[in-house]
C-alpha positions as MATLAB code, in Angstrom:
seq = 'XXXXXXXXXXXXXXXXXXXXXXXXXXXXXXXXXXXXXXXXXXXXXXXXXXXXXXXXXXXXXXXXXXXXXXXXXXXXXXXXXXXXXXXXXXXXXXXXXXXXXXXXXXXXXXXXXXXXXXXXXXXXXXXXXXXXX';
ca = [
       6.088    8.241    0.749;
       8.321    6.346   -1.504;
       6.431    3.015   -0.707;
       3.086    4.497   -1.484;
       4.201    5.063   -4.678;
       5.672    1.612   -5.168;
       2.243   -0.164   -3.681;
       0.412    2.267   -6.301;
       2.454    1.373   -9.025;
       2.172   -2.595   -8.156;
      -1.199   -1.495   -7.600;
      -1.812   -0.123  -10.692;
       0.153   -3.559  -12.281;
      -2.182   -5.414  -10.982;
      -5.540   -3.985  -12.027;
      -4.217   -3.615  -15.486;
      -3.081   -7.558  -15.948;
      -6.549   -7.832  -14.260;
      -8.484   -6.186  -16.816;
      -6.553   -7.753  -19.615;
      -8.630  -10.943  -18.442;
     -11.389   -9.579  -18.903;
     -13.246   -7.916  -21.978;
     -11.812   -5.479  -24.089;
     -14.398   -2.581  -22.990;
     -12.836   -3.537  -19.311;
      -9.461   -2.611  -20.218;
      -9.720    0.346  -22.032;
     -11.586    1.432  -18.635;
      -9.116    1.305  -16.871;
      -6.556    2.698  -18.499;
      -8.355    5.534  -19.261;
      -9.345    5.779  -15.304;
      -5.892    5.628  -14.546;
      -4.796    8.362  -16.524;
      -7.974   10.457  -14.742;
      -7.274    9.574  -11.843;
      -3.548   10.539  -11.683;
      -4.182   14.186  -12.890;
      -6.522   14.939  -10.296;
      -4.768   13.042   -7.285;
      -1.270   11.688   -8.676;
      -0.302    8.167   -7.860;
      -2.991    7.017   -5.347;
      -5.733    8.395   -7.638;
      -4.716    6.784  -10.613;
      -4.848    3.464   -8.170;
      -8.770    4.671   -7.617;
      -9.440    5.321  -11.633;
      -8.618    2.564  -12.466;
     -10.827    0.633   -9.934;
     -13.546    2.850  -11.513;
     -12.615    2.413  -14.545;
     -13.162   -1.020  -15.373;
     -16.563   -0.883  -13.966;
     -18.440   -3.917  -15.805;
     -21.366   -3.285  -17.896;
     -19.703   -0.250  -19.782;
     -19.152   -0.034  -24.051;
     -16.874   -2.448  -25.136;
     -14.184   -1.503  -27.613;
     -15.369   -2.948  -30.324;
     -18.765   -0.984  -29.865;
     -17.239    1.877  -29.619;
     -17.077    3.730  -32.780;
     -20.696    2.353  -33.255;
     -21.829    4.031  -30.085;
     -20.624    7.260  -31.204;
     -21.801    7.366  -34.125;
     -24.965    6.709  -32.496;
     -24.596    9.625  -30.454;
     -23.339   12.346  -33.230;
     -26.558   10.962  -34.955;
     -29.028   11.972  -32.176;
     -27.710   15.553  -32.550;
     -27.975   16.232  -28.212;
     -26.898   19.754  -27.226;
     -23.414   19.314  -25.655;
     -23.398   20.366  -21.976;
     -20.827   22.653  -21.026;
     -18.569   21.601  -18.066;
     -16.032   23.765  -16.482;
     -14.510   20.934  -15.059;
     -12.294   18.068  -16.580;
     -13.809   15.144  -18.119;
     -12.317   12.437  -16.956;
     -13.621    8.930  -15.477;
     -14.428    9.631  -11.859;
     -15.663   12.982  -12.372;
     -18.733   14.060  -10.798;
     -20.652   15.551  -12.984;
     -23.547   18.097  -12.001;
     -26.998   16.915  -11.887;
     -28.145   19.095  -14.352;
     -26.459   17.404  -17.163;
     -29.034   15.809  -19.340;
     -28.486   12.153  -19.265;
     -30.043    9.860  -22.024;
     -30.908    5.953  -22.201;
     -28.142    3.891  -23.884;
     -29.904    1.664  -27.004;
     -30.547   -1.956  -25.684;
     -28.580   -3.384  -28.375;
     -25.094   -2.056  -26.596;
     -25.960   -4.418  -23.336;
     -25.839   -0.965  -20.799;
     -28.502   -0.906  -18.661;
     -26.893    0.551  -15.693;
     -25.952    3.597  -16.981;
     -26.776    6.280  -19.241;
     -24.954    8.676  -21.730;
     -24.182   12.203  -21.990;
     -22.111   14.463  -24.227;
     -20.274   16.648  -21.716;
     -17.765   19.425  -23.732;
     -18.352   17.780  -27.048;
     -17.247   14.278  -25.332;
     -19.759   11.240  -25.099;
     -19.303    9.785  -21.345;
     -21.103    7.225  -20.035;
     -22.707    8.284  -16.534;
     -23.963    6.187  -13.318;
     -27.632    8.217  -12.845;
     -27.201    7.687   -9.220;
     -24.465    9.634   -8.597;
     -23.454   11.671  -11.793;
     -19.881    9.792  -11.741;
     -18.762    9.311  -15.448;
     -17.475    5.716  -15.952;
     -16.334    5.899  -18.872;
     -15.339    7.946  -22.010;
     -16.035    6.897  -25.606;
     -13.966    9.057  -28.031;
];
């Protein structure tokens, strides 16, 4: 067991010196999956989140605020999710999910605001990839 945790943490290294490479949106992604994906499986699922959290093609940081205060604007009921919200999470298909404005360069995935959070969502399989707060 103690290796595991010493491959997840070089893992974990890794992917982060990774995403400092790339953009800024990237990095944020995965730390953020990280931190998901160690409070729902510890160690090797923080390994996972952060795979799934630097997912190209997601908000980058500097679009952030923008993006949410896109969002707020629209006024979209929030969904209410019993569940935690956290990159990797599989939301229900009953969520609403919304087109993201072609001037943020998404066109994979969509948005949703999920317990009063605005999450970016793949619509193929209701994963969120990404949190904007």
């Amino acid at each position: 067991m103690k290796r595991a945790l010493v491959w997840s943490g070089g893992a974990m290294a890794a992917a982060l010196a990774l995403a400092a490479c790339e953009s800024p949106g990237t990095t944020t992604g995965v730390v953020t999956g990280a931190a998901g994906g160690a409070l729902v499986a510890g160690p090797p699922g923080a390994v996972v989140g952060a795979a799934a959290g630097g997912i190209a093609g997601a908000i980058a940081d500097e679009n952030a605020p923008r993006f949410r205060t896109y969002v707020v604007q629209q006024q979209h009921p929030s969904f209410a999710y019993s569940g935690d919200v956290v990159v990797g999470a599989t939301l229900p298909n009953t969520v609403v999910i919304y087109d993201v404005p072609p001037d943020y360069n998404v066109t994979t995935y969509k948005y949703a605001v999920v317990n009063g959070r605005v999450v970016l969502v793949d619509p193929t399989t209701y994963r969120i990839v990404q949190i904007i707060d």
